[in-house]
Short mmCIF file of C-alpha atoms and ligand atoms in Angstrom, two decimals:
data_model
loop_
_atom_site.label_atom_id
_atom_site.label_comp_id
_atom_site.label_asym_id
_atom_site.label_seq_id
_atom_site.Cartn_x
_atom_site.Cartn_y
_atom_site.Cartn_z
CA MET A 478 34.90 119.77 156.94
CA PRO A 479 32.46 122.74 157.06
CA LEU A 480 31.68 124.73 153.91
CA VAL A 481 34.56 126.93 152.80
CA THR A 482 34.70 130.18 150.84
CA THR A 483 36.42 130.28 147.46
CA LYS A 484 39.30 132.42 148.74
CA ASP A 485 41.95 129.69 149.17
CA MET A 486 40.62 127.65 146.26
CA PHE A 487 41.04 130.60 143.90
CA GLN A 488 44.48 131.53 145.21
CA LYS A 489 45.73 127.97 144.61
CA ALA A 490 43.97 127.70 141.24
CA TYR A 491 45.43 131.01 140.10
CA ASP A 492 48.95 130.03 141.16
CA GLY A 493 48.61 126.47 139.85
CA GLY A 494 47.14 127.31 136.44
CA TYR A 495 43.91 125.37 136.80
CA ALA A 496 40.25 126.22 137.47
CA ILE A 497 37.55 125.08 139.87
CA GLY A 498 34.30 123.76 138.41
CA ALA A 499 31.19 125.56 139.61
CA PHE A 500 28.35 123.16 139.02
CA ASN A 501 24.67 124.11 139.28
CA VAL A 502 22.61 121.92 141.60
CA ASN A 503 18.85 121.48 141.56
CA ASN A 504 18.17 118.11 143.19
CA MET A 505 19.68 115.29 145.22
CA GLU A 506 20.91 113.19 142.31
CA ILE A 507 22.86 116.09 140.82
CA VAL A 508 24.46 116.95 144.19
CA GLN A 509 25.42 113.30 144.70
CA ALA A 510 26.85 112.80 141.22
CA ILE A 511 29.00 115.92 141.32
CA THR A 512 30.25 115.27 144.84
CA GLU A 513 31.12 111.63 144.14
CA ALA A 514 33.07 112.57 141.02
CA ALA A 515 34.98 115.30 142.86
CA ALA A 516 35.64 113.03 145.85
CA ASP A 517 37.01 110.22 143.64
CA LEU A 518 39.35 112.70 141.97
CA LYS A 519 40.15 114.74 145.09
CA SER A 520 39.06 117.98 143.45
CA PRO A 521 37.90 121.13 145.24
CA LEU A 522 34.32 121.98 144.35
CA ILE A 523 31.85 124.82 144.03
CA LEU A 524 28.19 123.87 144.17
CA GLN A 525 26.05 126.73 142.96
CA VAL A 526 22.37 127.49 143.25
CA SER A 527 20.40 129.84 141.00
CA ALA A 528 17.22 131.73 141.86
CA GLY A 529 15.43 129.17 139.69
CA ALA A 530 16.92 126.32 141.71
CA ARG A 531 15.79 127.97 144.95
CA LYS A 532 12.31 128.35 143.52
CA TYR A 533 12.22 124.73 142.35
CA ALA A 534 13.85 122.86 145.25
CA LYS A 535 13.65 125.52 148.01
CA HIS A 536 16.56 127.09 149.83
CA ASN A 537 16.54 124.79 152.86
CA TYR A 538 16.44 121.57 150.84
CA LEU A 539 19.41 122.66 148.77
CA VAL A 540 21.46 123.80 151.77
CA LYS A 541 20.74 120.52 153.56
CA LEU A 542 21.63 118.47 150.46
CA VAL A 543 24.95 120.26 150.26
CA GLU A 544 25.47 119.74 154.00
CA ALA A 545 24.79 116.03 153.40
CA ALA A 546 27.50 116.05 150.73
CA LEU A 547 29.91 117.49 153.32
CA LEU A 548 29.20 114.53 155.59
CA GLU A 549 30.08 112.12 152.79
CA THR A 550 33.48 113.62 151.96
CA ASP A 551 36.20 115.85 153.35
CA LEU A 552 36.54 117.89 150.17
CA PRO A 553 36.67 121.67 150.34
CA ILE A 554 33.22 122.67 149.05
CA ALA A 555 31.86 126.21 148.60
CA LEU A 556 28.14 126.91 148.34
CA HIS A 557 27.56 129.78 145.93
CA LEU A 558 24.55 131.82 144.81
CA ASP A 559 24.56 131.97 141.00
CA HIS A 560 23.31 135.20 139.34
CA GLY A 561 21.90 136.97 142.39
CA ALA A 562 19.72 139.65 140.82
CA ASP A 563 19.64 142.10 143.73
CA PHE A 564 20.84 142.82 147.28
CA GLU A 565 17.88 141.01 148.87
CA ILE A 566 18.53 137.58 147.35
CA CYS A 567 22.24 137.89 148.16
CA LYS A 568 21.43 138.84 151.76
CA SER A 569 19.02 135.92 152.06
CA CYS A 570 21.73 133.48 150.92
CA ILE A 571 24.46 135.07 153.05
CA ASP A 572 22.19 134.85 156.10
CA GLY A 573 21.07 131.38 155.03
CA GLY A 574 24.40 129.56 155.05
CA PHE A 575 26.02 130.23 151.65
CA THR A 576 29.76 130.96 151.65
CA SER A 577 29.82 132.83 148.35
CA VAL A 578 27.33 134.92 146.37
CA MET A 579 27.22 136.45 142.93
CA ILE A 580 25.62 139.85 142.57
CA ASP A 581 24.78 140.11 138.89
CA GLY A 582 24.39 143.77 138.07
CA SER A 583 25.80 143.25 134.59
CA SER A 584 22.69 144.54 132.84
CA LEU A 585 22.70 147.75 134.93
CA PRO A 586 24.51 150.98 134.03
CA PHE A 587 28.15 150.95 135.28
CA GLU A 588 27.53 153.20 138.31
CA GLU A 589 24.48 151.17 139.42
CA ASN A 590 26.38 147.91 138.99
CA ILE A 591 29.13 149.35 141.21
CA ALA A 592 26.67 150.58 143.84
CA VAL A 593 24.87 147.26 144.27
CA ALA A 594 28.07 145.18 144.14
CA LYS A 595 29.68 147.40 146.81
CA LYS A 596 26.62 147.09 149.04
CA VAL A 597 26.63 143.29 148.73
CA ALA A 598 30.42 143.07 149.26
CA GLU A 599 30.22 145.13 152.47
CA TYR A 600 27.39 143.02 153.87
CA ALA A 601 28.96 139.72 152.78
CA HIS A 602 32.49 140.48 154.03
CA ASP A 603 31.12 141.36 157.44
CA LYS A 604 29.81 137.78 157.62
CA GLY A 605 32.89 136.09 156.12
CA VAL A 606 31.23 135.48 152.74
CA VAL A 607 32.91 136.21 149.39
CA VAL A 608 31.38 137.98 146.39
CA GLU A 609 31.50 137.58 142.61
CA ALA A 610 30.26 140.35 140.32
CA GLU A 611 30.00 140.65 136.54
CA LEU A 612 30.99 143.23 133.94
CA GLY A 613 29.76 142.79 130.39
CA THR A 614 26.69 140.73 129.46
CA LEU A 615 26.42 137.20 128.13
CA ALA A 616 23.86 136.09 125.58
CA GLY A 617 21.49 133.32 126.64
CA ILE A 618 18.91 132.40 129.20
CA GLU A 619 19.16 132.76 132.98
CA ASP A 620 15.91 132.18 134.79
CA ASP A 621 13.47 134.61 133.17
CA VAL A 622 16.10 136.86 131.62
CA ASN A 623 16.73 136.08 127.97
CA VAL A 624 19.59 138.20 126.61
CA ASP A 625 19.79 137.96 122.83
CA ALA A 626 23.15 137.84 121.08
CA GLU A 627 22.77 141.40 119.75
CA SER A 628 22.31 142.96 123.18
CA ALA A 629 25.10 140.94 124.78
CA SER A 630 28.34 142.88 125.08
CA TYR A 631 31.96 142.02 125.77
CA THR A 632 33.60 143.23 128.96
CA GLN A 633 35.51 146.49 128.47
CA PRO A 634 38.94 145.91 130.05
CA GLU A 635 39.43 149.61 130.77
CA GLN A 636 36.56 149.42 133.32
CA VAL A 637 37.77 146.50 135.42
CA GLU A 638 40.29 148.15 137.78
CA GLU A 639 37.87 150.90 138.78
CA PHE A 640 35.07 148.35 139.22
CA VAL A 641 37.09 146.04 141.46
CA ASP A 642 38.63 148.92 143.44
CA ARG A 643 35.35 150.65 144.12
CA THR A 644 33.27 147.54 144.89
CA GLY A 645 35.75 145.41 146.84
CA VAL A 646 34.42 142.22 145.20
CA ASP A 647 36.52 139.04 145.38
CA SER A 648 36.15 137.75 141.81
CA LEU A 649 34.88 139.05 138.49
CA ALA A 650 32.87 137.33 135.77
CA ILE A 651 33.67 138.65 132.32
CA ALA A 652 32.02 138.34 128.92
CA ILE A 653 34.40 137.09 126.21
CA GLY A 654 31.96 135.26 123.93
CA THR A 655 30.62 132.43 126.09
CA SER A 656 26.86 132.29 126.58
CA HIS A 657 24.31 130.40 128.63
CA GLY A 658 22.39 127.38 127.40
CA ALA A 659 22.97 124.61 124.86
CA PHE A 660 22.86 126.76 121.69
CA LYS A 661 25.87 129.01 122.00
CA PHE A 662 26.68 129.63 118.36
CA LYS A 663 24.54 129.79 115.23
CA PRO A 664 24.65 126.80 112.86
CA GLY A 665 27.77 127.15 110.71
CA GLN A 666 29.27 129.81 112.99
CA LYS A 667 32.82 129.08 114.14
CA PRO A 668 33.08 129.13 117.97
CA MET A 669 35.26 132.03 119.01
CA LEU A 670 36.29 133.48 122.38
CA ARG A 671 37.99 136.86 122.88
CA PHE A 672 41.15 135.71 124.65
CA ASP A 673 42.60 139.15 123.92
CA ILE A 674 40.02 140.63 126.31
CA LEU A 675 40.80 138.00 128.95
CA ASP A 676 44.54 138.75 128.62
CA GLU A 677 43.99 142.49 128.93
CA VAL A 678 41.72 142.05 131.97
CA SER A 679 44.28 139.76 133.64
CA LYS A 680 47.09 142.27 133.03
CA ARG A 681 45.03 145.00 134.63
CA LEU A 682 44.07 142.82 137.62
CA PRO A 683 47.20 140.84 138.49
CA GLY A 684 46.49 137.93 140.84
CA PHE A 685 42.73 138.52 140.70
CA PRO A 686 40.39 135.56 140.02
CA ILE A 687 38.31 135.72 136.85
CA VAL A 688 35.10 133.74 136.32
CA LEU A 689 33.72 132.27 133.11
CA HIS A 690 29.97 131.76 132.84
CA GLY A 691 28.22 129.96 130.01
CA ALA A 692 31.07 127.47 129.74
CA SER A 693 29.34 124.19 128.92
CA SER A 694 30.83 122.30 125.98
CA VAL A 695 27.57 120.59 124.96
CA ILE A 696 29.35 117.26 124.61
CA PRO A 697 28.11 115.43 121.48
CA LYS A 698 27.88 112.07 123.29
CA TYR A 699 24.98 113.22 125.46
CA VAL A 700 23.23 115.20 122.72
CA ASP A 701 23.43 112.15 120.44
CA ILE A 702 21.98 109.86 123.13
CA ILE A 703 19.13 112.31 123.69
CA ASN A 704 18.41 112.57 119.97
CA ALA A 705 18.65 108.80 119.47
CA ASN A 706 16.09 108.22 122.20
CA GLY A 707 13.23 110.47 121.25
CA GLY A 708 14.74 113.88 122.01
CA LYS A 709 15.04 116.73 119.58
CA LEU A 710 18.07 118.92 120.15
CA ASP A 711 19.13 120.08 116.72
CA ASP A 712 22.06 122.47 116.38
CA ALA A 713 23.10 122.29 120.06
CA ILE A 714 26.66 123.62 120.28
CA GLY A 715 28.95 124.63 123.14
CA ILE A 716 32.41 125.99 123.89
CA PRO A 717 35.18 123.77 122.49
CA GLU A 718 37.07 122.09 125.32
CA ASP A 719 40.51 123.22 124.13
CA MET A 720 39.35 126.82 124.61
CA LEU A 721 38.17 126.02 128.14
CA ARG A 722 41.49 124.33 128.92
CA GLN A 723 43.28 127.45 127.73
CA ALA A 724 41.05 129.60 129.96
CA ALA A 725 41.61 127.29 132.96
CA ARG A 726 45.38 127.74 132.64
CA SER A 727 45.00 131.53 132.77
CA ALA A 728 43.54 133.88 135.40
CA VAL A 729 40.19 132.09 135.07
CA CYS A 730 39.72 130.34 138.42
CA LYS A 731 36.01 129.41 138.22
CA ILE A 732 34.27 127.81 135.26
CA ASN A 733 30.46 127.57 135.42
CA ILE A 734 28.77 124.45 134.13
CA ASP A 735 25.06 123.80 134.11
CA SER A 736 23.80 122.90 130.63
CA ASP A 737 26.25 119.99 130.35
CA LEU A 738 24.82 118.53 133.59
CA ARG A 739 21.28 118.87 132.28
CA LEU A 740 22.20 117.15 129.03
CA ALA A 741 23.96 114.27 130.80
CA LEU A 742 21.07 113.72 133.21
CA THR A 743 18.52 113.85 130.40
CA ALA A 744 20.59 111.47 128.26
CA GLY A 745 20.65 108.89 131.06
CA ILE A 746 16.94 109.17 131.70
CA ARG A 747 15.95 109.05 128.01
CA GLU A 748 18.24 106.12 127.29
CA HIS A 749 16.88 104.23 130.28
CA MET A 750 13.24 104.88 129.42
CA ALA A 751 13.73 103.93 125.77
CA ALA A 752 15.34 100.63 126.82
CA HIS A 753 12.79 99.97 129.58
CA PRO A 754 9.46 101.55 128.61
CA GLU A 755 7.79 99.49 131.32
CA HIS A 756 9.73 101.23 134.13
CA PHE A 757 8.09 103.86 136.26
CA ASP A 758 10.24 103.82 139.41
CA PRO A 759 12.25 107.08 139.44
CA ARG A 760 15.09 105.28 141.21
CA GLN A 761 15.60 103.18 138.09
CA TYR A 762 15.90 105.95 135.51
CA LEU A 763 17.51 108.49 137.86
CA THR A 764 20.25 105.97 138.63
CA ASP A 765 21.26 106.11 134.96
CA GLY A 766 20.89 109.89 134.79
CA ARG A 767 23.05 110.27 137.89
CA ALA A 768 25.71 107.95 136.45
CA TYR A 769 26.07 110.10 133.33
CA VAL A 770 26.30 113.28 135.43
CA LYS A 771 29.10 111.70 137.46
CA GLU A 772 30.89 110.60 134.28
CA LEU A 773 30.57 114.12 132.87
CA VAL A 774 31.91 115.83 136.00
CA SER A 775 34.87 113.41 136.17
CA HIS A 776 35.66 114.23 132.56
CA LYS A 777 35.54 117.98 133.26
CA ILE A 778 37.80 117.73 136.31
CA LYS A 779 40.38 115.57 134.54
CA GLU A 780 40.32 116.84 130.98
CA VAL A 781 39.21 120.47 131.19
CA LEU A 782 39.59 122.07 134.63
CA GLY A 783 42.84 120.46 135.73
CA SER A 784 41.66 120.37 139.35
CA GLU A 785 42.24 116.64 139.97
CA GLY A 786 44.24 116.04 143.14
CA LYS A 787 44.09 119.69 144.22
CA ALA A 788 41.74 119.23 147.22
O1 G3H B 1548 23.30 130.78 134.34
C1 G3H B 1548 22.28 130.13 134.45
C2 G3H B 1548 22.30 128.77 135.04
O2 G3H B 1548 22.39 127.81 134.02
C3 G3H B 1548 21.12 128.57 135.92
O3 G3H B 1548 19.99 128.31 135.16
O4 G3H B 1548 18.43 129.95 136.14
O5 G3H B 1548 17.58 128.01 134.78
O6 G3H B 1548 18.54 127.65 137.07
P1 G3H B 1548 18.52 128.49 135.84
P1 13P B 1549 26.05 126.90 130.79
O1 13P B 1549 24.65 127.14 130.33
O2 13P B 1549 27.02 127.05 129.65
O3 13P B 1549 26.21 125.60 131.48
O4 13P B 1549 26.44 128.05 131.84
C1 13P B 1549 26.11 127.91 133.19
C2 13P B 1549 26.34 129.16 133.96
O5 13P B 1549 26.99 130.08 133.54
C3 13P B 1549 25.75 129.23 135.30
O6 13P B 1549 25.92 130.49 135.87
ZN1 ZN B 1550 25.95 132.09 134.45
#
Protein backbone atom coordinates (compact mmCIF):
# COMPACT_ATOMS: atom_id res chain seq x y z
CA MET A 1 0.00 0.00 0.00
CA PRO A 2 1.35 3.51 -0.76
CA LEU A 3 1.82 6.06 2.03
CA VAL A 4 -1.47 7.43 3.33
CA THR A 5 -2.41 10.72 4.97
CA THR A 6 -3.69 10.78 8.54
CA LYS A 7 -7.22 11.76 7.49
CA ASP A 8 -8.90 8.33 7.72
CA MET A 9 -6.69 7.20 10.59
CA PHE A 10 -7.75 10.18 12.69
CA GLN A 11 -11.44 9.86 11.81
CA LYS A 12 -11.44 6.21 12.93
CA ALA A 13 -9.32 6.93 16.02
CA TYR A 14 -11.61 9.79 17.03
CA ASP A 15 -14.74 7.66 16.61
CA GLY A 16 -13.16 4.58 18.18
CA GLY A 17 -11.66 6.28 21.25
CA TYR A 18 -8.04 5.36 20.61
CA ALA A 19 -4.93 7.16 19.33
CA ILE A 20 -2.29 6.56 16.68
CA GLY A 21 1.34 6.49 17.77
CA ALA A 22 3.58 8.95 15.95
CA PHE A 23 7.08 7.61 16.35
CA ASN A 24 10.22 9.57 15.46
CA VAL A 25 12.60 7.80 13.09
CA ASN A 26 16.29 8.51 12.62
CA ASN A 27 17.81 5.30 11.24
CA MET A 28 17.05 1.91 9.74
CA GLU A 29 16.86 -0.04 12.99
CA ILE A 30 14.28 2.32 14.45
CA VAL A 31 12.13 2.20 11.29
CA GLN A 32 12.32 -1.61 11.29
CA ALA A 33 11.51 -2.03 14.97
CA ILE A 34 8.48 0.27 14.88
CA THR A 35 7.13 -1.21 11.66
CA GLU A 36 7.53 -4.81 12.83
CA ALA A 37 5.74 -4.07 16.10
CA ALA A 38 2.87 -2.32 14.30
CA ALA A 39 2.63 -5.07 11.68
CA ASP A 40 2.47 -7.83 14.32
CA LEU A 41 -0.34 -5.96 16.07
CA LYS A 42 -2.08 -4.69 12.92
CA SER A 43 -1.88 -1.09 14.06
CA PRO A 44 -1.97 2.00 11.82
CA LEU A 45 1.23 3.99 12.10
CA ILE A 46 2.71 7.45 11.77
CA LEU A 47 6.45 7.62 11.18
CA GLN A 48 7.70 11.13 11.78
CA VAL A 49 10.90 12.90 10.89
CA SER A 50 12.26 16.01 12.59
CA ALA A 51 14.58 18.63 11.09
CA GLY A 52 17.31 17.05 13.21
CA ALA A 53 16.58 13.63 11.72
CA ARG A 54 16.77 15.08 8.20
CA LYS A 55 20.09 16.68 9.06
CA TYR A 56 21.44 13.44 10.56
CA ALA A 57 20.17 10.80 8.12
CA LYS A 58 19.22 12.99 5.12
CA HIS A 59 15.78 13.35 3.60
CA ASN A 60 16.19 10.77 0.83
CA TYR A 61 17.52 8.04 3.12
CA LEU A 62 14.60 8.47 5.49
CA VAL A 63 11.98 8.52 2.73
CA LYS A 64 13.50 5.39 1.18
CA LEU A 65 13.64 3.62 4.56
CA VAL A 66 9.96 4.34 5.07
CA GLU A 67 9.22 3.18 1.51
CA ALA A 68 11.09 -0.04 2.36
CA ALA A 69 8.83 -0.46 5.39
CA LEU A 70 5.82 -0.17 3.05
CA LEU A 71 7.17 -3.07 1.00
CA GLU A 72 7.40 -5.23 4.12
CA THR A 73 3.82 -4.71 5.29
CA ASP A 74 0.40 -3.60 4.10
CA LEU A 75 -0.21 -1.34 7.09
CA PRO A 76 -1.54 2.17 6.57
CA ILE A 77 1.54 4.32 7.24
CA ALA A 78 1.76 8.13 7.14
CA LEU A 79 5.08 9.94 6.78
CA HIS A 80 4.99 13.15 8.79
CA LEU A 81 7.31 16.13 9.26
CA ASP A 82 7.67 16.79 12.99
CA HIS A 83 8.02 20.44 14.13
CA GLY A 84 8.47 22.12 10.75
CA ALA A 85 9.85 25.51 11.72
CA ASP A 86 8.84 27.45 8.60
CA PHE A 87 7.09 27.29 5.21
CA GLU A 88 10.28 26.24 3.39
CA ILE A 89 10.91 23.02 5.32
CA CYS A 90 7.22 22.09 5.03
CA LYS A 91 7.29 22.73 1.28
CA SER A 92 10.44 20.66 0.91
CA CYS A 93 8.79 17.70 2.67
CA ILE A 94 5.48 18.10 0.82
CA ASP A 95 7.35 18.15 -2.50
CA GLY A 96 9.61 15.35 -1.28
CA GLY A 97 7.05 12.63 -0.63
CA PHE A 98 5.68 13.25 2.89
CA THR A 99 1.92 12.82 3.37
CA SER A 100 1.64 15.03 6.45
CA VAL A 101 3.55 18.02 7.83
CA MET A 102 3.55 19.96 11.05
CA ILE A 103 4.04 23.70 10.84
CA ASP A 104 5.14 24.70 14.32
CA GLY A 105 4.46 28.39 14.71
CA SER A 106 3.67 27.95 18.40
CA SER A 107 6.39 30.34 19.54
CA LEU A 108 5.15 33.08 17.17
CA PRO A 109 2.53 35.72 18.01
CA PHE A 110 -1.03 34.44 17.32
CA GLU A 111 -1.49 36.33 14.02
CA GLU A 112 1.90 35.17 12.68
CA ASN A 113 1.18 31.58 13.70
CA ILE A 114 -2.11 31.82 11.77
CA ALA A 115 -0.47 33.35 8.70
CA VAL A 116 2.23 30.69 8.34
CA ALA A 117 -0.12 27.79 9.14
CA LYS A 118 -2.63 29.04 6.54
CA LYS A 119 0.11 29.35 3.92
CA VAL A 120 1.33 25.80 4.59
CA ALA A 121 -2.23 24.39 4.64
CA GLU A 122 -3.05 25.96 1.26
CA TYR A 123 0.13 24.62 -0.33
CA ALA A 124 -0.20 21.18 1.30
CA HIS A 125 -3.90 20.67 0.50
CA ASP A 126 -3.26 21.45 -3.14
CA LYS A 127 -0.92 18.43 -3.16
CA GLY A 128 -3.13 16.13 -1.07
CA VAL A 129 -1.00 16.51 2.08
CA VAL A 130 -2.45 17.16 5.55
CA VAL A 131 -1.24 19.69 8.10
CA GLU A 132 -0.80 19.80 11.88
CA ALA A 133 -0.25 23.10 13.69
CA GLU A 134 0.31 23.98 17.34
CA LEU A 135 -1.15 26.48 19.80
CA GLY A 136 0.54 26.91 23.16
CA THR A 137 4.18 26.01 23.82
CA LEU A 138 5.70 22.94 25.43
CA ALA A 139 8.73 23.00 27.67
CA GLY A 140 11.73 20.95 26.55
CA ILE A 141 14.17 20.50 23.74
CA GLU A 142 13.40 20.25 20.02
CA ASP A 143 16.45 20.42 17.82
CA ASP A 144 18.16 23.66 18.82
CA VAL A 145 15.15 25.22 20.51
CA ASN A 146 15.20 24.80 24.27
CA VAL A 147 11.99 26.13 25.82
CA ASP A 148 12.29 26.36 29.61
CA ALA A 149 9.35 25.49 31.83
CA GLU A 150 8.74 29.14 32.73
CA SER A 151 8.31 30.29 29.14
CA ALA A 152 6.13 27.32 28.17
CA SER A 153 2.43 28.15 28.16
CA TYR A 154 -0.79 26.16 28.10
CA THR A 155 -3.07 26.38 25.08
CA GLN A 156 -5.83 28.96 25.53
CA PRO A 157 -9.06 27.17 24.54
CA GLU A 158 -10.76 30.42 23.54
CA GLN A 159 -8.28 30.75 20.63
CA VAL A 160 -8.73 27.34 19.02
CA GLU A 161 -11.88 27.83 16.90
CA GLU A 162 -10.57 31.01 15.30
CA PHE A 163 -7.18 29.37 14.71
CA VAL A 164 -8.61 26.28 13.01
CA ASP A 165 -11.18 28.27 11.01
CA ARG A 166 -8.70 30.79 9.70
CA THR A 167 -5.85 28.37 8.94
CA GLY A 168 -7.74 25.35 7.58
CA VAL A 169 -5.30 22.96 9.31
CA ASP A 170 -6.30 19.30 9.76
CA SER A 171 -5.16 18.68 13.34
CA LEU A 172 -4.01 20.75 16.30
CA ALA A 173 -1.27 20.09 18.84
CA ILE A 174 -2.06 21.58 22.23
CA ALA A 175 -0.03 22.24 25.36
CA ILE A 176 -1.59 20.72 28.50
CA GLY A 177 1.54 20.03 30.56
CA THR A 178 3.45 17.46 28.52
CA SER A 179 6.98 18.38 27.49
CA HIS A 180 9.76 17.08 25.28
CA GLY A 181 12.65 14.97 26.51
CA ALA A 182 13.26 12.53 29.36
CA PHE A 183 13.03 15.02 32.25
CA LYS A 184 9.45 16.20 32.17
CA PHE A 185 8.90 17.05 35.81
CA LYS A 186 11.21 18.27 38.57
CA PRO A 187 12.30 15.74 41.21
CA GLY A 188 9.49 15.43 43.75
CA GLN A 189 6.99 17.19 41.46
CA LYS A 190 3.73 15.28 40.93
CA PRO A 191 3.06 14.73 37.19
CA MET A 192 -0.03 16.67 36.20
CA LEU A 193 -1.82 17.27 32.90
CA ARG A 194 -4.53 19.89 32.33
CA PHE A 195 -7.35 17.62 31.16
CA ASP A 196 -9.72 20.54 31.76
CA ILE A 197 -8.01 22.38 28.89
CA LEU A 198 -8.21 19.29 26.65
CA ASP A 199 -11.94 18.94 27.46
CA GLU A 200 -12.62 22.59 26.70
CA VAL A 201 -10.68 22.43 23.43
CA SER A 202 -12.56 19.28 22.38
CA LYS A 203 -15.93 20.89 23.15
CA ARG A 204 -15.02 23.87 21.01
CA LEU A 205 -13.76 21.68 18.13
CA PRO A 206 -16.19 18.76 17.93
CA GLY A 207 -14.86 15.90 15.79
CA PHE A 208 -11.48 17.60 15.32
CA PRO A 209 -8.27 15.59 15.93
CA ILE A 210 -6.01 16.80 18.73
CA VAL A 211 -2.31 15.96 18.97
CA LEU A 212 -0.20 15.43 22.08
CA HIS A 213 3.54 16.10 21.84
CA GLY A 214 6.06 15.31 24.54
CA ALA A 215 4.18 12.15 25.46
CA SER A 216 6.93 9.67 26.34
CA SER A 217 6.44 7.85 29.63
CA VAL A 218 10.16 7.35 30.32
CA ILE A 219 9.57 3.71 31.25
CA PRO A 220 11.66 2.79 34.33
CA LYS A 221 12.73 -0.57 32.84
CA TYR A 222 14.86 1.09 30.16
CA VAL A 223 16.20 3.85 32.41
CA ASP A 224 17.21 1.22 34.98
CA ILE A 225 19.00 -0.88 32.35
CA ILE A 226 20.86 2.21 31.14
CA ASN A 227 21.87 3.19 34.67
CA ALA A 228 22.88 -0.38 35.56
CA ASN A 229 25.18 -0.54 32.56
CA GLY A 230 27.27 2.57 32.86
CA GLY A 231 24.70 5.24 32.00
CA LYS A 232 23.78 8.17 34.16
CA LEU A 233 20.17 9.26 33.83
CA ASP A 234 19.19 10.51 37.25
CA ASP A 235 15.71 11.94 37.78
CA ALA A 236 14.38 10.96 34.33
CA ILE A 237 10.59 11.12 34.51
CA GLY A 238 7.80 11.00 31.93
CA ILE A 239 4.03 11.15 31.57
CA PRO A 240 2.26 8.41 33.56
CA GLU A 241 0.70 5.88 31.22
CA ASP A 242 -2.77 6.08 32.78
CA MET A 243 -2.86 9.76 31.79
CA LEU A 244 -1.89 8.88 28.23
CA ARG A 245 -4.57 6.19 28.10
CA GLN A 246 -7.11 8.76 29.24
CA ALA A 247 -5.92 11.15 26.51
CA ALA A 248 -6.05 8.39 23.86
CA ARG A 249 -9.72 7.73 24.69
CA SER A 250 -10.56 11.41 24.14
CA ALA A 251 -10.21 13.71 21.10
CA VAL A 252 -6.45 13.06 21.11
CA CYS A 253 -5.83 11.08 17.91
CA LYS A 254 -2.02 11.34 17.66
CA ILE A 255 0.45 10.76 20.47
CA ASN A 256 4.10 11.64 19.78
CA ILE A 257 6.82 9.38 21.10
CA ASP A 258 10.53 9.87 20.63
CA SER A 259 12.37 9.87 23.97
CA ASP A 260 11.01 6.43 24.88
CA LEU A 261 12.46 5.03 21.63
CA ARG A 262 15.84 6.59 22.37
CA LEU A 263 15.86 5.14 25.87
CA ALA A 264 14.91 1.65 24.66
CA LEU A 265 17.54 1.66 21.91
CA THR A 266 20.22 2.93 24.29
CA ALA A 267 19.25 0.36 26.94
CA GLY A 268 19.69 -2.48 24.44
CA ILE A 269 23.03 -1.20 23.23
CA ARG A 270 24.41 -0.51 26.73
CA GLU A 271 23.25 -3.86 28.06
CA HIS A 272 24.80 -5.65 25.10
CA MET A 273 28.12 -3.84 25.35
CA ALA A 274 28.36 -4.38 29.11
CA ALA A 275 27.76 -8.12 28.63
CA HIS A 276 30.07 -8.36 25.61
CA PRO A 277 32.82 -5.74 25.91
CA GLU A 278 34.74 -7.56 23.20
CA HIS A 279 32.06 -6.89 20.55
CA PHE A 280 32.54 -4.20 17.96
CA ASP A 281 30.19 -5.31 15.18
CA PRO A 282 27.26 -2.84 15.13
CA ARG A 283 24.96 -5.63 13.97
CA GLN A 284 25.47 -7.33 17.33
CA TYR A 285 24.60 -4.45 19.65
CA LEU A 286 22.04 -2.86 17.32
CA THR A 287 20.15 -6.16 17.21
CA ASP A 288 19.56 -5.83 20.95
CA GLY A 289 18.74 -2.12 20.70
CA ARG A 290 16.25 -2.83 17.93
CA ALA A 291 14.62 -5.62 19.97
CA TYR A 292 13.95 -3.26 22.88
CA VAL A 293 12.51 -0.62 20.54
CA LYS A 294 10.14 -3.23 19.10
CA GLU A 295 9.15 -4.36 22.61
CA LEU A 296 8.49 -0.75 23.61
CA VAL A 297 6.35 0.04 20.56
CA SER A 298 4.30 -3.16 21.06
CA HIS A 299 3.70 -2.12 24.64
CA LYS A 300 2.55 1.36 23.57
CA ILE A 301 0.17 0.04 20.93
CA LYS A 302 -1.39 -2.54 23.26
CA GLU A 303 -1.35 -0.82 26.63
CA VAL A 304 -1.46 2.91 25.91
CA LEU A 305 -2.70 3.83 22.43
CA GLY A 306 -5.37 1.19 21.98
CA SER A 307 -4.63 0.96 18.24
CA GLU A 308 -4.08 -2.82 18.08
CA GLY A 309 -6.13 -4.42 15.31
CA LYS A 310 -7.25 -1.08 13.87
CA ALA A 311 -5.22 -1.22 10.62
O1 LIG B 1 9.97 16.95 19.48
C1 LIG B 1 11.12 16.63 19.28
C2 LIG B 1 11.46 15.26 18.84
O2 LIG B 1 11.79 14.47 19.95
C3 LIG B 1 12.55 15.30 17.82
O3 LIG B 1 13.77 15.50 18.43
O4 LIG B 1 14.62 17.38 17.08
O5 LIG B 1 16.19 15.99 18.47
O6 LIG B 1 15.14 15.04 16.39
P1 LIG B 1 15.02 16.01 17.52
P1 LIG C 1 8.98 12.95 23.76
O1 LIG C 1 10.27 13.67 23.97
O2 LIG C 1 8.15 12.97 25.00
O3 LIG C 1 9.16 11.59 23.22
O4 LIG C 1 8.14 13.78 22.67
C1 LIG C 1 8.34 13.56 21.30
C2 LIG C 1 7.65 14.57 20.46
O5 LIG C 1 6.79 15.31 20.87
C3 LIG C 1 8.04 14.63 19.05
O6 LIG C 1 7.42 15.69 18.39
ZN1 LIG D 1 7.05 17.39 19.63
